[in-house]
PQR file of N, CA, C, O and H, with PARSE charges and radii, in Angstrom:
ATOM      1  N   MET A   1       5.812  17.953  -5.610 -0.4000 1.5000
ATOM      2  CA  MET A   1       7.076  17.062  -5.975 -0.0000 2.0000
ATOM      3  C   MET A   1       6.487  15.909  -6.802  0.5500 1.7000
ATOM      4  O   MET A   1       5.472  15.312  -6.443 -0.5500 1.4000
ATOM      5  N   SER A   2       7.150  15.625  -7.901 -0.4000 1.5000
ATOM      6  CA  SER A   2       6.690  14.509  -8.587 -0.0000 2.0000
ATOM      7  C   SER A   2       7.637  13.237  -8.431  0.5500 1.7000
ATOM      8  O   SER A   2       8.832  13.415  -8.196 -0.5500 1.4000
ATOM      9  H   SER A   2       7.974  16.109  -8.194  0.4000 1.0000
ATOM     10  N   ASP A   3       7.197  12.169  -8.539 -0.4000 1.5000
ATOM     11  CA  ASP A   3       7.955  10.899  -8.512 -0.0000 2.0000
ATOM     12  C   ASP A   3       8.679  10.637  -9.889  0.5500 1.7000
ATOM     13  O   ASP A   3       8.066  10.596 -10.956 -0.5500 1.4000
ATOM     14  H   ASP A   3       6.227  12.025  -8.730  0.4000 1.0000
ATOM     15  N   ASP A   4       9.917  10.478  -9.777 -0.4000 1.5000
ATOM     16  CA  ASP A   4      10.695  10.119 -11.080 -0.0000 2.0000
ATOM     17  C   ASP A   4      10.589   8.577 -11.193  0.5500 1.7000
ATOM     18  O   ASP A   4      11.317   7.890 -10.475 -0.5500 1.4000
ATOM     19  H   ASP A   4      10.415  10.511  -8.910  0.4000 1.0000
ATOM     20  N   LEU A   5       9.705   7.985 -12.072 -0.4000 1.5000
ATOM     21  CA  LEU A   5       9.489   6.677 -12.288 -0.0000 2.0000
ATOM     22  C   LEU A   5      10.686   5.950 -12.918  0.5500 1.7000
ATOM     23  O   LEU A   5      10.714   4.719 -12.935 -0.5500 1.4000
ATOM     24  H   LEU A   5       9.113   8.543 -12.655  0.4000 1.0000
ATOM     25  N   ARG A   6      11.595   6.634 -13.393 -0.4000 1.5000
ATOM     26  CA  ARG A   6      12.863   6.137 -14.079 -0.0000 2.0000
ATOM     27  C   ARG A   6      13.770   5.613 -12.982  0.5500 1.7000
ATOM     28  O   ARG A   6      14.642   4.779 -13.224 -0.5500 1.4000
ATOM     29  H   ARG A   6      11.573   7.634 -13.379  0.4000 1.0000
ATOM     30  N   LYS A   7      13.543   6.139 -11.711 -0.4000 1.5000
ATOM     31  CA  LYS A   7      14.514   5.755 -10.643 -0.0000 2.0000
ATOM     32  C   LYS A   7      13.790   5.038  -9.633  0.5500 1.7000
ATOM     33  O   LYS A   7      13.775   5.483  -8.485 -0.5500 1.4000
ATOM     34  H   LYS A   7      12.835   6.816 -11.515  0.4000 1.0000
ATOM     35  N   ARG A   8      13.159   3.928  -9.942 -0.4000 1.5000
ATOM     36  CA  ARG A   8      12.267   3.174  -9.016 -0.0000 2.0000
ATOM     37  C   ARG A   8      13.156   2.360  -8.085  0.5500 1.7000
ATOM     38  O   ARG A   8      14.209   1.864  -8.485 -0.5500 1.4000
ATOM     39  H   ARG A   8      13.170   3.566 -10.874  0.4000 1.0000
ATOM     40  N   ARG A   9      12.759   2.245  -6.961 -0.4000 1.5000
ATOM     41  CA  ARG A   9      13.556   1.272  -5.934 -0.0000 2.0000
ATOM     42  C   ARG A   9      12.363   0.506  -5.387  0.5500 1.7000
ATOM     43  O   ARG A   9      11.198   0.905  -5.389 -0.5500 1.4000
ATOM     44  H   ARG A   9      11.903   2.648  -6.635  0.4000 1.0000
ATOM     45  N   PRO A  10      12.859  -0.756  -4.877 -0.5600 1.5000
ATOM     46  CA  PRO A  10      11.836  -1.698  -4.190  0.2800 2.0000
ATOM     47  C   PRO A  10      11.378  -0.992  -2.912  0.5500 1.7000
ATOM     48  O   PRO A  10      12.161  -0.309  -2.253 -0.5500 1.4000
ATOM     49  N   GLN A  11      10.055  -1.173  -2.562 -0.4000 1.5000
ATOM     50  CA  GLN A  11       9.677  -0.681  -1.301 -0.0000 2.0000
ATOM     51  C   GLN A  11      10.269  -1.410  -0.040  0.5500 1.7000
ATOM     52  O   GLN A  11      10.363  -0.865   1.060 -0.5500 1.4000
ATOM     53  H   GLN A  11       9.419  -1.729  -3.098  0.4000 1.0000
ATOM     54  N   ASP A  12      10.617  -2.563  -0.284 -0.4000 1.5000
ATOM     55  CA  ASP A  12      11.324  -3.507   0.816 -0.0000 2.0000
ATOM     56  C   ASP A  12      12.574  -3.942   0.062  0.5500 1.7000
ATOM     57  O   ASP A  12      12.546  -4.871  -0.745 -0.5500 1.4000
ATOM     58  H   ASP A  12      10.541  -3.006  -1.178  0.4000 1.0000
ATOM     59  N   ALA A  13      13.698  -3.227   0.354 -0.4000 1.5000
ATOM     60  CA  ALA A  13      15.020  -3.584  -0.266 -0.0000 2.0000
ATOM     61  C   ALA A  13      15.547  -4.907   0.362  0.5500 1.7000
ATOM     62  O   ALA A  13      16.482  -5.482  -0.195 -0.5500 1.4000
ATOM     63  H   ALA A  13      13.720  -2.472   1.010  0.4000 1.0000
ATOM     64  N   SER A  14      15.059  -5.357   1.360 -0.4000 1.5000
ATOM     65  CA  SER A  14      15.522  -6.623   1.972 -0.0000 2.0000
ATOM     66  C   SER A  14      14.986  -7.866   1.351  0.5500 1.7000
ATOM     67  O   SER A  14      15.365  -8.972   1.738 -0.5500 1.4000
ATOM     68  H   SER A  14      14.300  -4.889   1.812  0.4000 1.0000
ATOM     69  N   LYS A  15      14.041  -7.699   0.316 -0.4000 1.5000
ATOM     70  CA  LYS A  15      13.471  -8.869  -0.234 -0.0000 2.0000
ATOM     71  C   LYS A  15      13.518  -8.595  -1.830  0.5500 1.7000
ATOM     72  O   LYS A  15      13.167  -7.518  -2.311 -0.5500 1.4000
ATOM     73  H   LYS A  15      13.734  -6.801   0.001  0.4000 1.0000
ATOM     74  N   ILE A  16      13.949  -9.592  -2.534 -0.4000 1.5000
ATOM     75  CA  ILE A  16      13.981  -9.507  -4.064 -0.0000 2.0000
ATOM     76  C   ILE A  16      12.659  -9.962  -4.621  0.5500 1.7000
ATOM     77  O   ILE A  16      12.237 -11.098  -4.403 -0.5500 1.4000
ATOM     78  H   ILE A  16      14.234 -10.468  -2.143  0.4000 1.0000
ATOM     79  N   SER A  17      12.029  -9.108  -5.313 -0.4000 1.5000
ATOM     80  CA  SER A  17      10.801  -9.448  -5.980 -0.0000 2.0000
ATOM     81  C   SER A  17      10.951  -9.566  -7.477  0.5500 1.7000
ATOM     82  O   SER A  17      11.565  -8.667  -8.053 -0.5500 1.4000
ATOM     83  H   SER A  17      12.371  -8.186  -5.490  0.4000 1.0000
ATOM     84  N   LEU A  18      10.469 -10.557  -8.160 -0.4000 1.5000
ATOM     85  CA  LEU A  18      10.614 -10.679  -9.547 -0.0000 2.0000
ATOM     86  C   LEU A  18       9.295 -10.448 -10.290  0.5500 1.7000
ATOM     87  O   LEU A  18       9.181 -10.833 -11.454 -0.5500 1.4000
ATOM     88  H   LEU A  18       9.971 -11.287  -7.693  0.4000 1.0000
ATOM     89  N   THR A  19       8.332  -9.851  -9.673 -0.4000 1.5000
ATOM     90  CA  THR A  19       7.067  -9.817 -10.262 -0.0000 2.0000
ATOM     91  C   THR A  19       6.871  -8.747 -11.410  0.5500 1.7000
ATOM     92  O   THR A  19       6.069  -8.930 -12.327 -0.5500 1.4000
ATOM     93  H   THR A  19       8.424  -9.538  -8.728  0.4000 1.0000
ATOM     94  N   GLU A  20       7.658  -7.615 -11.297 -0.4000 1.5000
ATOM     95  CA  GLU A  20       7.577  -6.558 -12.216 -0.0000 2.0000
ATOM     96  C   GLU A  20       9.014  -6.547 -12.964  0.5500 1.7000
ATOM     97  O   GLU A  20      10.061  -6.779 -12.361 -0.5500 1.4000
ATOM     98  H   GLU A  20       8.309  -7.466 -10.553  0.4000 1.0000
ATOM     99  N   PRO A  21       8.941  -6.243 -14.376 -0.5600 1.5000
ATOM    100  CA  PRO A  21      10.108  -6.165 -15.090  0.2800 2.0000
ATOM    101  C   PRO A  21      11.131  -5.123 -14.533  0.5500 1.7000
ATOM    102  O   PRO A  21      12.340  -5.347 -14.587 -0.5500 1.4000
ATOM    103  N   TRP A  22      10.616  -3.983 -13.999 -0.4000 1.5000
ATOM    104  CA  TRP A  22      11.596  -2.944 -13.466 -0.0000 2.0000
ATOM    105  C   TRP A  22      12.179  -3.390 -12.256  0.5500 1.7000
ATOM    106  O   TRP A  22      13.289  -2.950 -11.957 -0.5500 1.4000
ATOM    107  H   TRP A  22       9.633  -3.802 -13.955  0.4000 1.0000
ATOM    108  N   GLU A  23      11.541  -4.282 -11.433 -0.4000 1.5000
ATOM    109  CA  GLU A  23      12.144  -4.879 -10.253 -0.0000 2.0000
ATOM    110  C   GLU A  23      13.226  -5.845 -10.682  0.5500 1.7000
ATOM    111  O   GLU A  23      14.260  -5.858 -10.013 -0.5500 1.4000
ATOM    112  H   GLU A  23      10.640  -4.640 -11.676  0.4000 1.0000
ATOM    113  N   VAL A  24      13.113  -6.618 -11.671 -0.4000 1.5000
ATOM    114  CA  VAL A  24      14.082  -7.476 -12.174 -0.0000 2.0000
ATOM    115  C   VAL A  24      15.301  -6.701 -12.665  0.5500 1.7000
ATOM    116  O   VAL A  24      16.457  -7.040 -12.412 -0.5500 1.4000
ATOM    117  H   VAL A  24      12.273  -6.607 -12.214  0.4000 1.0000
ATOM    118  N   GLU A  25      14.970  -5.687 -13.352 -0.4000 1.5000
ATOM    119  CA  GLU A  25      16.111  -4.770 -13.976 -0.0000 2.0000
ATOM    120  C   GLU A  25      16.889  -4.204 -12.745  0.5500 1.7000
ATOM    121  O   GLU A  25      18.116  -4.289 -12.693 -0.5500 1.4000
ATOM    122  H   GLU A  25      14.031  -5.412 -13.558  0.4000 1.0000
ATOM    123  N   TYR A  26      16.145  -3.624 -11.752 -0.4000 1.5000
ATOM    124  CA  TYR A  26      16.825  -3.034 -10.603 -0.0000 2.0000
ATOM    125  C   TYR A  26      17.818  -3.971 -10.000  0.5500 1.7000
ATOM    126  O   TYR A  26      18.980  -3.619  -9.796 -0.5500 1.4000
ATOM    127  H   TYR A  26      15.149  -3.555 -11.794  0.4000 1.0000
ATOM    128  N   TRP A  27      17.364  -5.176  -9.710 -0.4000 1.5000
ATOM    129  CA  TRP A  27      18.132  -6.102  -8.976 -0.0000 2.0000
ATOM    130  C   TRP A  27      19.279  -6.784  -9.756  0.5500 1.7000
ATOM    131  O   TRP A  27      20.257  -7.233  -9.158 -0.5500 1.4000
ATOM    132  H   TRP A  27      16.420  -5.462  -9.876  0.4000 1.0000
ATOM    133  N   THR A  28      19.150  -6.852 -11.063 -0.4000 1.5000
ATOM    134  CA  THR A  28      20.223  -7.172 -11.961 -0.0000 2.0000
ATOM    135  C   THR A  28      21.378  -6.197 -11.953  0.5500 1.7000
ATOM    136  O   THR A  28      22.562  -6.514 -11.833 -0.5500 1.4000
ATOM    137  H   THR A  28      18.356  -6.487 -11.548  0.4000 1.0000
ATOM    138  N   VAL A  29      20.908  -4.998 -12.092 -0.4000 1.5000
ATOM    139  CA  VAL A  29      22.065  -3.916 -12.055 -0.0000 2.0000
ATOM    140  C   VAL A  29      22.590  -3.804 -10.699  0.5500 1.7000
ATOM    141  O   VAL A  29      23.808  -3.674 -10.575 -0.5500 1.4000
ATOM    142  H   VAL A  29      19.946  -4.741 -12.190  0.4000 1.0000
ATOM    143  N   ALA A  30      21.813  -3.837  -9.621 -0.4000 1.5000
ATOM    144  CA  ALA A  30      22.329  -3.684  -8.265 -0.0000 2.0000
ATOM    145  C   ALA A  30      23.271  -4.813  -7.894  0.5500 1.7000
ATOM    146  O   ALA A  30      24.256  -4.593  -7.189 -0.5500 1.4000
ATOM    147  H   ALA A  30      20.824  -3.942  -9.722  0.4000 1.0000
ATOM    148  N   LEU A  31      22.983  -6.017  -8.359 -0.4000 1.5000
ATOM    149  CA  LEU A  31      23.927  -7.115  -8.006 -0.0000 2.0000
ATOM    150  C   LEU A  31      24.845  -7.615  -8.979  0.5500 1.7000
ATOM    151  O   LEU A  31      25.714  -8.434  -8.682 -0.5500 1.4000
ATOM    152  H   LEU A  31      22.183  -6.196  -8.932  0.4000 1.0000
ATOM    153  N   GLY A  32      24.658  -7.071 -10.344 -0.4000 1.5000
ATOM    154  CA  GLY A  32      25.668  -7.253 -11.375 -0.0000 2.0000
ATOM    155  C   GLY A  32      25.452  -8.814 -11.963  0.5500 1.7000
ATOM    156  O   GLY A  32      26.392  -9.472 -12.410 -0.5500 1.4000
ATOM    157  H   GLY A  32      23.952  -6.406 -10.586  0.4000 1.0000
ATOM    158  N   VAL A  33      24.277  -9.230 -11.905 -0.4000 1.5000
ATOM    159  CA  VAL A  33      24.016 -10.576 -12.554 -0.0000 2.0000
ATOM    160  C   VAL A  33      22.982 -10.379 -13.728  0.5500 1.7000
ATOM    161  O   VAL A  33      22.326  -9.346 -13.862 -0.5500 1.4000
ATOM    162  H   VAL A  33      23.513  -8.696 -11.542  0.4000 1.0000
ATOM    163  N   SER A  34      22.902 -11.424 -14.531 -0.4000 1.5000
ATOM    164  CA  SER A  34      21.862 -11.464 -15.517 -0.0000 2.0000
ATOM    165  C   SER A  34      20.511 -11.746 -14.949  0.5500 1.7000
ATOM    166  O   SER A  34      20.431 -12.171 -13.796 -0.5500 1.4000
ATOM    167  H   SER A  34      23.435 -12.263 -14.422  0.4000 1.0000
ATOM    168  N   SER A  35      19.458 -11.546 -15.660 -0.4000 1.5000
ATOM    169  CA  SER A  35      18.068 -11.894 -15.127 -0.0000 2.0000
ATOM    170  C   SER A  35      17.889 -13.318 -14.954  0.5500 1.7000
ATOM    171  O   SER A  35      17.228 -13.761 -14.014 -0.5500 1.4000
ATOM    172  H   SER A  35      19.523 -11.201 -16.597  0.4000 1.0000
ATOM    173  N   ALA A  36      18.483 -14.104 -15.872 -0.4000 1.5000
ATOM    174  CA  ALA A  36      18.457 -15.692 -15.680 -0.0000 2.0000
ATOM    175  C   ALA A  36      19.094 -16.060 -14.395  0.5500 1.7000
ATOM    176  O   ALA A  36      18.506 -16.822 -13.628 -0.5500 1.4000
ATOM    177  H   ALA A  36      19.020 -13.744 -16.635  0.4000 1.0000
ATOM    178  N   GLU A  37      20.314 -15.547 -14.095 -0.4000 1.5000
ATOM    179  CA  GLU A  37      21.096 -15.918 -13.024 -0.0000 2.0000
ATOM    180  C   GLU A  37      20.386 -15.449 -11.716  0.5500 1.7000
ATOM    181  O   GLU A  37      20.331 -16.209 -10.749 -0.5500 1.4000
ATOM    182  H   GLU A  37      20.792 -14.928 -14.718  0.4000 1.0000
ATOM    183  N   LEU A  38      19.803 -14.106 -11.683 -0.4000 1.5000
ATOM    184  CA  LEU A  38      18.888 -13.731 -10.658 -0.0000 2.0000
ATOM    185  C   LEU A  38      17.782 -14.665 -10.353  0.5500 1.7000
ATOM    186  O   LEU A  38      17.562 -15.031  -9.199 -0.5500 1.4000
ATOM    187  H   LEU A  38      19.848 -13.489 -12.468  0.4000 1.0000
ATOM    188  N   ARG A  39      17.140 -15.024 -11.284 -0.4000 1.5000
ATOM    189  CA  ARG A  39      15.941 -15.986 -11.120 -0.0000 2.0000
ATOM    190  C   ARG A  39      16.438 -17.305 -10.545  0.5500 1.7000
ATOM    191  O   ARG A  39      15.820 -17.863  -9.639 -0.5500 1.4000
ATOM    192  H   ARG A  39      17.319 -14.727 -12.222  0.4000 1.0000
ATOM    193  N   ARG A  40      17.472 -17.766 -11.034 -0.4000 1.5000
ATOM    194  CA  ARG A  40      18.084 -19.135 -10.631 -0.0000 2.0000
ATOM    195  C   ARG A  40      18.406 -18.896  -9.154  0.5500 1.7000
ATOM    196  O   ARG A  40      17.949 -19.716  -8.358 -0.5500 1.4000
ATOM    197  H   ARG A  40      17.973 -17.312 -11.771  0.4000 1.0000
ATOM    198  N   LEU A  41      19.115 -17.907  -8.702 -0.4000 1.5000
ATOM    199  CA  LEU A  41      19.516 -17.637  -7.364 -0.0000 2.0000
ATOM    200  C   LEU A  41      18.266 -17.475  -6.456  0.5500 1.7000
ATOM    201  O   LEU A  41      18.253 -18.045  -5.365 -0.5500 1.4000
ATOM    202  H   LEU A  41      19.487 -17.242  -9.349  0.4000 1.0000
ATOM    203  N   VAL A  42      17.302 -16.783  -6.832 -0.4000 1.5000
ATOM    204  CA  VAL A  42      16.151 -16.590  -6.031 -0.0000 2.0000
ATOM    205  C   VAL A  42      15.362 -17.941  -5.870  0.5500 1.7000
ATOM    206  O   VAL A  42      14.840 -18.207  -4.787 -0.5500 1.4000
ATOM    207  H   VAL A  42      17.313 -16.321  -7.718  0.4000 1.0000
ATOM    208  N   GLN A  43      15.269 -18.836  -6.997 -0.4000 1.5000
ATOM    209  CA  GLN A  43      14.637 -19.993  -6.810 -0.0000 2.0000
ATOM    210  C   GLN A  43      15.488 -20.896  -5.862  0.5500 1.7000
ATOM    211  O   GLN A  43      14.912 -21.613  -5.043 -0.5500 1.4000
ATOM    212  H   GLN A  43      15.693 -18.620  -7.876  0.4000 1.0000
ATOM    213  N   GLN A  44      16.768 -20.875  -5.953 -0.4000 1.5000
ATOM    214  CA  GLN A  44      17.517 -21.836  -5.100 -0.0000 2.0000
ATOM    215  C   GLN A  44      17.599 -21.310  -3.571  0.5500 1.7000
ATOM    216  O   GLN A  44      17.539 -22.111  -2.638 -0.5500 1.4000
ATOM    217  H   GLN A  44      17.236 -20.293  -6.618  0.4000 1.0000
ATOM    218  N   TYR A  45      17.743 -19.878  -3.364 -0.4000 1.5000
ATOM    219  CA  TYR A  45      17.951 -19.550  -2.038 -0.0000 2.0000
ATOM    220  C   TYR A  45      16.912 -18.700  -1.404  0.5500 1.7000
ATOM    221  O   TYR A  45      17.023 -18.352  -0.228 -0.5500 1.4000
ATOM    222  H   TYR A  45      17.792 -19.227  -4.122  0.4000 1.0000
ATOM    223  N   GLY A  46      15.859 -18.342  -2.179 -0.4000 1.5000
ATOM    224  CA  GLY A  46      14.890 -17.603  -1.566 -0.0000 2.0000
ATOM    225  C   GLY A  46      14.980 -15.996  -1.943  0.5500 1.7000
ATOM    226  O   GLY A  46      15.869 -15.552  -2.670 -0.5500 1.4000
ATOM    227  H   GLY A  46      15.769 -18.626  -3.134  0.4000 1.0000
ATOM    228  N   HIS A  47      14.071 -15.284  -1.427 -0.4000 1.5000
ATOM    229  CA  HIS A  47      13.971 -13.868  -1.845 -0.0000 2.0000
ATOM    230  C   HIS A  47      14.824 -12.922  -0.944  0.5500 1.7000
ATOM    231  O   HIS A  47      14.822 -11.725  -1.229 -0.5500 1.4000
ATOM    232  H   HIS A  47      13.348 -15.644  -0.837  0.4000 1.0000
ATOM    233  N   SER A  48      15.518 -13.343   0.071 -0.4000 1.5000
ATOM    234  CA  SER A  48      16.326 -12.508   0.930 -0.0000 2.0000
ATOM    235  C   SER A  48      17.573 -11.914   0.035  0.5500 1.7000
ATOM    236  O   SER A  48      18.414 -12.617  -0.526 -0.5500 1.4000
ATOM    237  H   SER A  48      15.519 -14.315   0.303  0.4000 1.0000
ATOM    238  N   ALA A  49      17.523 -10.489   0.015 -0.4000 1.5000
ATOM    239  CA  ALA A  49      18.597  -9.831  -0.685 -0.0000 2.0000
ATOM    240  C   ALA A  49      19.953 -10.080  -0.031  0.5500 1.7000
ATOM    241  O   ALA A  49      20.927 -10.252  -0.764 -0.5500 1.4000
ATOM    242  H   ALA A  49      16.840  -9.917   0.471  0.4000 1.0000
ATOM    243  N   ALA A  50      20.087 -10.112   1.329 -0.4000 1.5000
ATOM    244  CA  ALA A  50      21.167 -10.407   2.042 -0.0000 2.0000
ATOM    245  C   ALA A  50      21.701 -11.775   1.576  0.5500 1.7000
ATOM    246  O   ALA A  50      22.845 -11.857   1.128 -0.5500 1.4000
ATOM    247  H   ALA A  50      19.296  -9.973   1.923  0.4000 1.0000
ATOM    248  N   THR A  51      20.918 -12.821   1.669 -0.4000 1.5000
ATOM    249  CA  THR A  51      21.230 -14.105   1.138 -0.0000 2.0000
ATOM    250  C   THR A  51      21.817 -14.155  -0.285  0.5500 1.7000
ATOM    251  O   THR A  51      22.888 -14.692  -0.570 -0.5500 1.4000
ATOM    252  H   THR A  51      19.989 -12.754   2.032  0.4000 1.0000
ATOM    253  N   ILE A  52      21.040 -13.570  -1.091 -0.4000 1.5000
ATOM    254  CA  ILE A  52      21.555 -13.524  -2.456 -0.0000 2.0000
ATOM    255  C   ILE A  52      22.826 -12.868  -2.650  0.5500 1.7000
ATOM    256  O   ILE A  52      23.656 -13.359  -3.415 -0.5500 1.4000
ATOM    257  H   ILE A  52      20.170 -13.133  -0.860  0.4000 1.0000
ATOM    258  N   ARG A  53      23.058 -11.730  -1.978 -0.4000 1.5000
ATOM    259  CA  ARG A  53      24.306 -11.018  -2.096 -0.0000 2.0000
ATOM    260  C   ARG A  53      25.484 -11.841  -1.570  0.5500 1.7000
ATOM    261  O   ARG A  53      26.595 -11.768  -2.096 -0.5500 1.4000
ATOM    262  H   ARG A  53      22.384 -11.331  -1.357  0.4000 1.0000
ATOM    263  N   SER A  54      25.212 -12.639  -0.502 -0.4000 1.5000
ATOM    264  CA  SER A  54      26.298 -13.427  -0.021 -0.0000 2.0000
ATOM    265  C   SER A  54      26.615 -14.626  -0.926  0.5500 1.7000
ATOM    266  O   SER A  54      27.710 -15.167  -0.768 -0.5500 1.4000
ATOM    267  H   SER A  54      24.310 -12.698  -0.075  0.4000 1.0000
ATOM    268  N   LYS A  55      25.769 -15.101  -1.861 -0.4000 1.5000
ATOM    269  CA  LYS A  55      25.973 -16.213  -2.670 -0.0000 2.0000
ATOM    270  C   LYS A  55      26.743 -15.718  -3.965  0.5500 1.7000
ATOM    271  O   LYS A  55      27.416 -16.478  -4.661 -0.5500 1.4000
ATOM    272  H   LYS A  55      24.879 -14.662  -1.989  0.4000 1.0000
ATOM    273  N   ILE A  56      26.576 -14.369  -4.217 -0.4000 1.5000
ATOM    274  CA  ILE A  56      27.296 -14.034  -5.443 -0.0000 2.0000
ATOM    275  C   ILE A  56      28.680 -13.328  -5.168  0.5500 1.7000
ATOM    276  O   ILE A  56      29.354 -12.895  -6.103 -0.5500 1.4000
ATOM    277  H   ILE A  56      26.029 -13.751  -3.652  0.4000 1.0000
ATOM    278  N   ARG A  57      29.046 -13.236  -3.963 -0.4000 1.5000
ATOM    279  CA  ARG A  57      30.326 -12.526  -3.651 -0.0000 2.0000
ATOM    280  C   ARG A  57      31.283 -13.567  -3.013  0.5500 1.7000
ATOM    281  O   ARG A  57      32.414 -13.233  -2.661 -0.5500 1.4000
ATOM    282  H   ARG A  57      28.498 -13.587  -3.204  0.4000 1.0000
TER
END
């Protein structure tokens, strides 16, 4: 069975990581925000996906 690298998901979906471009793309699509907005939110509130979700809804 081969891995489909086009459908990457974070290893730990509870934390938002901005280190890889595909991770930024994953989170911007998942959360419906721009990369600049995602970076601002992470800088302001930390890397918790639950916290970031609560701030954008």
